[in-house]
Amino acid sequence: EALRQLEDHWDTFVTKEHLETLAESGINWIRIPIGYWAFNLTDDEPFVNGQVPYIERILGWAQETGLKVELDLHGAPGSQNGYDNSGHRVTPEWLHSRTNVDRTLDAVRKMTQLAVDWEDAVYGIQILNEPSRWKWPVSDILEFYNEAYDIVRSMTNDVYFVIHDTFLGPNEWSTLVSSNWTNALMDTHIYQMFDNYIITLNETAHIDMVATMAENVTRFDRSSIGVVVGEFSAATHDCTKYINGLGRGSRWEGTLEYVDHPLCPFENCTCTGDYGSDYTGFSDHYKRFLRRYIDSQLSIYDRELAGWFYWNFRTESAPEWDYMLGVEQGWIPKFSRTAIPMTSDEESEISATDLVS
């Protein structure tokens, strides 16, 4: 039954028409998150595989529509961070077992083979999403990065080799990078709703915080490795269903574990209206704020970095996380570079670096 439901999801959630719409909106690179179980799965693991044919179908569509693709290993055996987005909300055990590491590298190898087979479409390999620096020494993570680099480069020199910053600040990113790497990118994720202080800020402060959070990112020495904002969104609250995990509540309403009072910037903190799941109930004021908030992010990520991915390209009921809905409703610019003042001549000469998850 799980396979049946997943196959229905894989068959319908991403279509060629969606990719065509993204391309028409100015997007030129998409990121496909993939769990390791798509490539190797043991009988005692609670996962379902069968994804690869659907991934290859997307690669074919991307090739036809002119989109480039980053393949992103989003979950590793044993969980690299303990988050549900790794496949399991558990105490992470990834680097505690050489078997886990070998299985992760096997998934990297098989993803790289997809890149070789679809060389006209695949532009990057993200070897692992969000490994936790709180669980393992950065030196151990770098050792894995180097092993993965050797595998990718033994198969192709053409794709970007993409690593995650492990939630280190930019001042410490150099500890994650080897000097002999070529064609490499650092992936950093910038959100404003997963912090107990930042979520209390008002709209003006959220917009000001964009520049504050990006300041050290833009100052990082990018001569040896480029930087992409691999995830961001229009959301400044955590009301979205399951955003903190299944059944975990929200900071906004004060129902999240270890939060003893509502943390929204208002007296009445409810996940309704502008902060609910029905965008038709959004006020004009809130939609204008969303546009200013997105413009302030794109004016930095698009102009000063190697590019960005918006999380996500579409959703079922999370308006601020839905790129296509944002474009349709006007709080995301159809062509992202309209967020930056340019002359018409400049716009015609610059090749966009827009990315979307």
Coordinates of C-alpha atoms in Angstrom, one line a residue:
E1 CA 0.0 0.0 0.0
A2 CA 2.9 2.4 0.8
L3 CA 4.4 1.7 -2.6
R4 CA 1.0 2.3 -4.3
Q5 CA 0.6 5.7 -2.6
L6 CA 4.1 6.7 -3.3
E7 CA 4.0 5.8 -7.0
D8 CA 0.8 7.9 -7.3
H9 CA 2.7 10.8 -5.7
W10 CA 5.8 10.3 -7.8
D11 CA 3.6 10.1 -10.9
T12 CA 1.6 13.3 -10.3
F13 CA 3.4 15.7 -8.0
V14 CA 6.0 16.7 -10.6
T15 CA 5.0 16.9 -14.3
K16 CA 6.6 18.2 -17.4
E17 CA 4.1 21.1 -17.4
H18 CA 5.4 22.1 -14.0
L19 CA 9.0 22.2 -15.3
E20 CA 7.8 24.2 -18.3
T21 CA 6.1 26.7 -16.0
L22 CA 9.3 27.0 -13.9
A23 CA 11.4 27.6 -17.0
E24 CA 8.9 30.3 -18.3
S25 CA 9.2 31.9 -14.8
G26 CA 12.9 32.4 -15.2
I27 CA 14.1 29.3 -13.3
N28 CA 17.1 27.5 -14.8
W29 CA 18.2 25.0 -12.2
I30 CA 16.2 22.6 -10.1
R31 CA 17.2 20.5 -7.0
I32 CA 16.0 17.0 -6.6
P33 CA 16.2 15.6 -3.0
I34 CA 16.7 11.9 -2.9
G35 CA 16.9 9.4 0.0
Y36 CA 19.7 6.8 0.1
W37 CA 17.0 4.1 0.0
A38 CA 16.4 4.9 -3.6
F39 CA 19.8 3.3 -4.3
N40 CA 20.3 0.7 -1.5
L41 CA 17.7 -0.6 0.9
T42 CA 17.9 -3.4 3.4
D43 CA 15.0 -5.6 4.5
D44 CA 14.9 -4.2 8.0
E45 CA 14.5 -0.6 6.9
P46 CA 11.1 1.1 6.9
F47 CA 11.4 2.6 3.4
V48 CA 10.1 2.0 -0.1
N49 CA 12.2 2.4 -3.2
G50 CA 11.4 2.6 -6.9
Q51 CA 12.1 6.3 -7.3
V52 CA 14.9 6.1 -9.9
P53 CA 12.7 5.7 -13.0
Y54 CA 10.7 8.8 -11.9
I55 CA 13.9 10.7 -11.3
E56 CA 15.1 9.8 -14.8
R57 CA 11.8 10.9 -16.2
I58 CA 12.3 14.3 -14.6
L59 CA 15.9 14.4 -16.0
G60 CA 14.4 13.8 -19.5
W61 CA 11.9 16.6 -19.0
A62 CA 14.6 18.9 -17.7
Q63 CA 16.7 18.2 -20.8
E64 CA 13.8 19.0 -23.0
T65 CA 12.9 22.2 -21.2
G66 CA 16.5 23.4 -20.9
L67 CA 16.6 23.2 -17.1
K68 CA 19.7 22.0 -15.3
V69 CA 19.5 19.7 -12.3
E70 CA 21.2 19.2 -9.0
L71 CA 20.9 15.7 -7.5
D72 CA 20.8 16.0 -3.7
L73 CA 21.4 13.1 -1.4
H74 CA 18.9 14.2 1.3
G75 CA 19.0 11.2 3.7
A76 CA 21.8 8.9 4.7
P77 CA 21.8 5.5 6.5
G78 CA 21.6 6.0 10.3
S79 CA 20.4 9.6 9.7
Q80 CA 23.0 12.4 9.3
N81 CA 21.2 14.8 11.5
G82 CA 18.3 13.1 13.3
Y83 CA 15.7 15.3 11.5
D84 CA 12.6 13.8 9.8
N85 CA 13.8 15.2 6.5
S86 CA 16.7 12.7 6.7
G87 CA 14.1 9.9 6.5
H88 CA 14.0 9.2 10.2
R89 CA 13.6 11.4 13.3
V90 CA 16.0 9.6 15.5
T91 CA 19.2 10.0 17.4
P92 CA 21.7 10.2 14.4
E93 CA 24.0 7.2 14.0
W94 CA 25.4 7.9 10.5
L95 CA 29.1 8.3 11.2
H96 CA 29.1 5.8 14.0
S97 CA 29.2 2.9 11.5
R98 CA 31.6 2.3 8.6
T99 CA 28.7 0.4 7.0
N100 CA 26.6 3.5 7.0
V101 CA 29.4 5.5 5.5
D102 CA 30.0 2.9 2.8
R103 CA 26.3 2.8 1.9
T104 CA 26.2 6.6 1.7
L105 CA 29.2 6.6 -0.7
D106 CA 27.4 3.9 -2.7
A107 CA 24.4 6.2 -3.1
V108 CA 26.8 9.0 -4.1
R109 CA 28.3 6.7 -6.7
K110 CA 24.9 5.8 -8.1
M111 CA 23.8 9.4 -8.2
T112 CA 27.0 10.3 -10.0
Q113 CA 26.3 7.6 -12.5
L114 CA 23.0 9.3 -13.2
A115 CA 24.9 12.5 -13.8
V116 CA 27.1 10.7 -16.3
D117 CA 24.2 9.1 -18.0
W118 CA 22.3 12.5 -18.1
E119 CA 25.3 14.8 -18.6
D120 CA 23.2 17.3 -20.6
A121 CA 20.8 17.8 -17.7
V122 CA 22.7 17.2 -14.4
Y123 CA 24.8 20.1 -13.4
G124 CA 25.6 19.3 -9.8
I125 CA 25.9 16.5 -7.1
Q126 CA 25.1 17.5 -3.6
I127 CA 26.8 14.6 -1.7
L128 CA 24.7 15.0 1.5
N129 CA 22.1 17.5 2.9
E130 CA 22.6 19.0 6.3
P131 CA 25.0 16.6 8.1
S132 CA 25.1 17.6 11.8
R133 CA 28.2 19.3 13.2
W134 CA 26.6 18.9 16.7
K135 CA 26.9 15.1 16.5
W136 CA 30.3 14.6 14.9
P137 CA 33.6 16.5 14.7
V138 CA 33.9 18.6 11.6
S139 CA 37.1 16.7 10.7
D140 CA 35.1 13.5 10.4
I141 CA 32.6 15.2 8.1
L142 CA 35.4 16.5 6.0
E143 CA 36.9 13.0 5.8
F144 CA 33.6 11.9 4.3
Y145 CA 33.5 14.9 2.0
N146 CA 36.9 14.0 0.6
E147 CA 35.9 10.3 0.1
A148 CA 32.8 11.5 -1.8
Y149 CA 34.8 14.0 -3.8
D150 CA 37.2 11.2 -5.0
I151 CA 34.2 9.1 -6.1
V152 CA 32.5 11.9 -8.0
R153 CA 35.8 13.1 -9.7
S154 CA 36.7 9.5 -10.6
M155 CA 33.5 9.4 -12.7
T156 CA 33.2 13.0 -14.0
N157 CA 34.9 16.4 -13.8
D158 CA 32.0 18.3 -15.3
V159 CA 29.4 18.5 -12.5
Y160 CA 29.6 20.8 -9.5
F161 CA 30.6 19.0 -6.3
V162 CA 28.3 20.5 -3.7
I163 CA 28.7 20.3 0.1
H164 CA 26.6 21.6 2.9
D165 CA 28.0 24.0 5.6
T166 CA 26.8 21.6 8.4
F167 CA 25.3 24.8 10.0
L168 CA 28.7 26.3 10.7
G169 CA 29.0 30.0 10.3
P170 CA 30.8 31.3 7.2
N171 CA 33.8 32.2 9.3
E172 CA 34.4 28.5 9.8
W173 CA 33.6 27.2 6.3
S174 CA 37.2 26.9 5.4
T175 CA 37.4 23.9 7.8
L176 CA 35.0 22.0 5.5
V177 CA 36.9 22.6 2.3
S178 CA 40.0 20.8 0.8
S179 CA 42.4 22.9 -1.3
N180 CA 42.6 20.4 -4.1
W181 CA 38.8 20.5 -4.9
T182 CA 37.7 21.9 -8.2
N183 CA 34.3 23.0 -9.5
A184 CA 32.9 23.0 -6.0
L185 CA 30.0 24.8 -4.3
M186 CA 29.1 25.5 -0.6
D187 CA 25.4 25.1 0.1
T188 CA 23.9 27.2 3.0
H189 CA 20.3 27.3 4.1
I190 CA 18.8 30.6 5.4
Y191 CA 15.5 30.5 7.3
Q192 CA 13.9 32.9 9.8
M193 CA 11.3 30.7 11.5
F194 CA 13.4 28.0 13.3
D195 CA 14.9 30.3 15.9
N196 CA 13.1 31.3 19.1
Y197 CA 14.3 34.9 18.9
I198 CA 14.0 35.6 15.2
I199 CA 10.5 34.3 15.0
T200 CA 9.4 37.1 17.4
L201 CA 10.5 39.9 15.1
N202 CA 8.1 42.2 13.3
E203 CA 7.9 42.5 9.5
T204 CA 10.4 45.3 9.3
A205 CA 12.9 43.5 11.5
H206 CA 12.6 40.3 9.4
I207 CA 13.5 42.3 6.2
D208 CA 16.4 43.9 8.0
M209 CA 17.5 40.5 9.2
V210 CA 17.9 39.3 5.6
A211 CA 21.0 41.5 5.2
T212 CA 22.3 40.6 8.7
M213 CA 22.1 36.9 8.1
A214 CA 23.7 37.2 4.6
E215 CA 26.5 39.5 5.6
N216 CA 29.1 37.0 6.5
V217 CA 28.0 34.7 3.6
T218 CA 28.7 37.4 1.1
R219 CA 32.0 38.3 2.7
F220 CA 33.3 34.7 2.6
D221 CA 36.3 34.2 0.3
R222 CA 34.7 32.5 -2.7
S223 CA 37.9 32.2 -4.7
S224 CA 38.2 28.4 -4.1
I225 CA 34.5 27.5 -3.7
G226 CA 31.3 29.2 -4.8
V227 CA 28.3 29.7 -2.5
V228 CA 24.6 28.9 -3.2
V229 CA 21.7 29.5 -0.9
G230 CA 20.4 26.0 -1.2
E231 CA 17.2 26.6 0.7
F232 CA 15.1 29.6 1.7
S233 CA 11.4 30.6 1.5
A234 CA 8.9 33.4 2.1
A235 CA 7.9 32.1 5.5
T236 CA 8.7 33.9 8.7
H237 CA 6.4 31.7 11.0
D238 CA 6.4 28.0 11.8
C239 CA 2.6 27.5 11.5
T240 CA 3.0 25.3 8.4
K241 CA 1.8 21.7 8.9
Y242 CA 4.6 19.4 10.0
I243 CA 7.3 22.1 9.5
N244 CA 8.7 21.1 12.9
G245 CA 7.9 17.5 12.5
L246 CA 4.8 15.3 12.8
G247 CA 2.8 16.2 15.8
R248 CA 5.3 18.7 17.2
G249 CA 3.4 22.0 17.4
S250 CA 4.8 25.5 16.7
R251 CA 6.8 28.3 18.3
W252 CA 4.3 30.7 16.9
E253 CA 1.4 29.4 19.1
G254 CA 3.7 28.2 21.9
T255 CA 2.8 24.5 21.4
L256 CA 6.3 23.2 20.4
E257 CA 8.2 21.2 23.0
Y258 CA 10.3 23.3 25.3
V259 CA 8.5 26.5 24.3
D260 CA 6.3 27.6 27.2
H261 CA 4.5 30.6 25.6
P262 CA 3.6 31.9 22.1
L263 CA 6.5 33.5 20.3
C264 CA 4.7 35.4 17.5
P265 CA 5.3 39.2 17.6
F266 CA 1.6 39.9 18.4
E267 CA -0.6 39.7 21.4
N268 CA -2.9 37.1 19.7
C269 CA -0.8 34.3 18.3
T270 CA -2.9 32.0 16.0
C271 CA -2.1 30.1 12.9
T272 CA -5.0 31.6 11.0
G273 CA -5.6 34.4 8.5
D274 CA -2.2 35.6 7.2
Y275 CA -0.5 32.7 9.0
G276 CA -2.9 30.0 7.9
S277 CA -2.8 27.5 5.0
D278 CA -5.4 29.2 2.9
Y279 CA -3.7 31.9 0.8
T280 CA -7.1 33.3 -0.3
G281 CA -7.4 34.6 3.2
F282 CA -4.1 36.6 3.0
S283 CA -4.5 40.3 3.5
D284 CA -3.2 42.7 0.9
H285 CA -0.8 44.1 3.5
Y286 CA 0.7 40.6 4.2
K287 CA 1.1 39.9 0.4
R288 CA 3.0 43.2 0.1
F289 CA 5.2 42.1 3.0
L290 CA 5.9 38.7 1.3
R291 CA 6.9 40.5 -1.9
R292 CA 9.3 42.9 0.0
Y293 CA 10.7 40.0 2.0
I294 CA 11.4 37.9 -1.1
D295 CA 12.8 40.9 -3.0
S296 CA 15.2 41.6 -0.2
Q297 CA 16.5 38.0 -0.3
L298 CA 16.8 37.8 -4.0
S299 CA 18.6 41.1 -4.2
I300 CA 21.5 39.5 -2.3
Y301 CA 21.3 35.8 -3.3
D302 CA 20.9 36.5 -7.0
R303 CA 23.3 39.3 -7.4
E304 CA 26.2 38.4 -5.0
L305 CA 26.2 34.6 -4.9
A306 CA 26.4 31.7 -7.4
G307 CA 22.7 31.2 -7.2
W308 CA 19.8 29.9 -5.1
F309 CA 17.1 27.2 -4.7
Y310 CA 13.7 28.1 -3.3
W311 CA 12.2 25.4 -1.1
N312 CA 9.8 24.3 -2.6
F313 CA 8.7 24.5 -6.2
R314 CA 5.1 23.6 -5.1
T315 CA 3.3 22.4 -2.0
E316 CA -0.1 20.9 -1.1
S317 CA -1.0 23.5 1.6
A318 CA 1.9 25.7 2.5
P319 CA 1.6 29.0 0.6
E320 CA 4.8 30.7 1.7
W321 CA 6.8 27.6 0.7
D322 CA 5.2 27.3 -2.8
Y323 CA 7.3 29.0 -5.5
M324 CA 4.8 28.5 -8.3
L325 CA 1.9 29.9 -6.2
G326 CA 4.0 32.8 -5.1
V327 CA 4.7 33.7 -8.8
E328 CA 1.1 33.2 -9.7
Q329 CA -0.1 35.5 -6.8
G330 CA 2.6 38.1 -7.2
W331 CA 4.7 37.9 -4.0
I332 CA 7.5 36.2 -6.0
P333 CA 8.7 38.0 -9.1
K334 CA 8.1 36.0 -12.3
F335 CA 11.7 36.7 -13.4
S336 CA 13.8 36.9 -10.2
R337 CA 16.2 39.5 -11.6
T338 CA 13.3 42.1 -11.6
A339 CA 14.0 42.2 -7.8
I340 CA 17.3 44.0 -8.7
P341 CA 17.2 47.4 -10.4
M342 CA 18.6 47.0 -13.9
T343 CA 18.3 48.7 -17.3
S344 CA 16.5 46.7 -20.1
D345 CA 19.9 46.3 -21.8
E346 CA 21.5 44.8 -18.7
E347 CA 18.6 42.4 -18.3
S348 CA 19.0 41.2 -21.9
E349 CA 22.8 40.5 -21.4
I350 CA 22.7 38.7 -18.1
S351 CA 22.1 35.0 -18.0
A352 CA 20.0 34.3 -15.0
T353 CA 21.3 32.0 -12.2
D354 CA 17.9 31.3 -10.7
L355 CA 17.5 28.0 -8.9
V356 CA 14.5 26.3 -7.3
S357 CA 14.0 23.2 -5.2

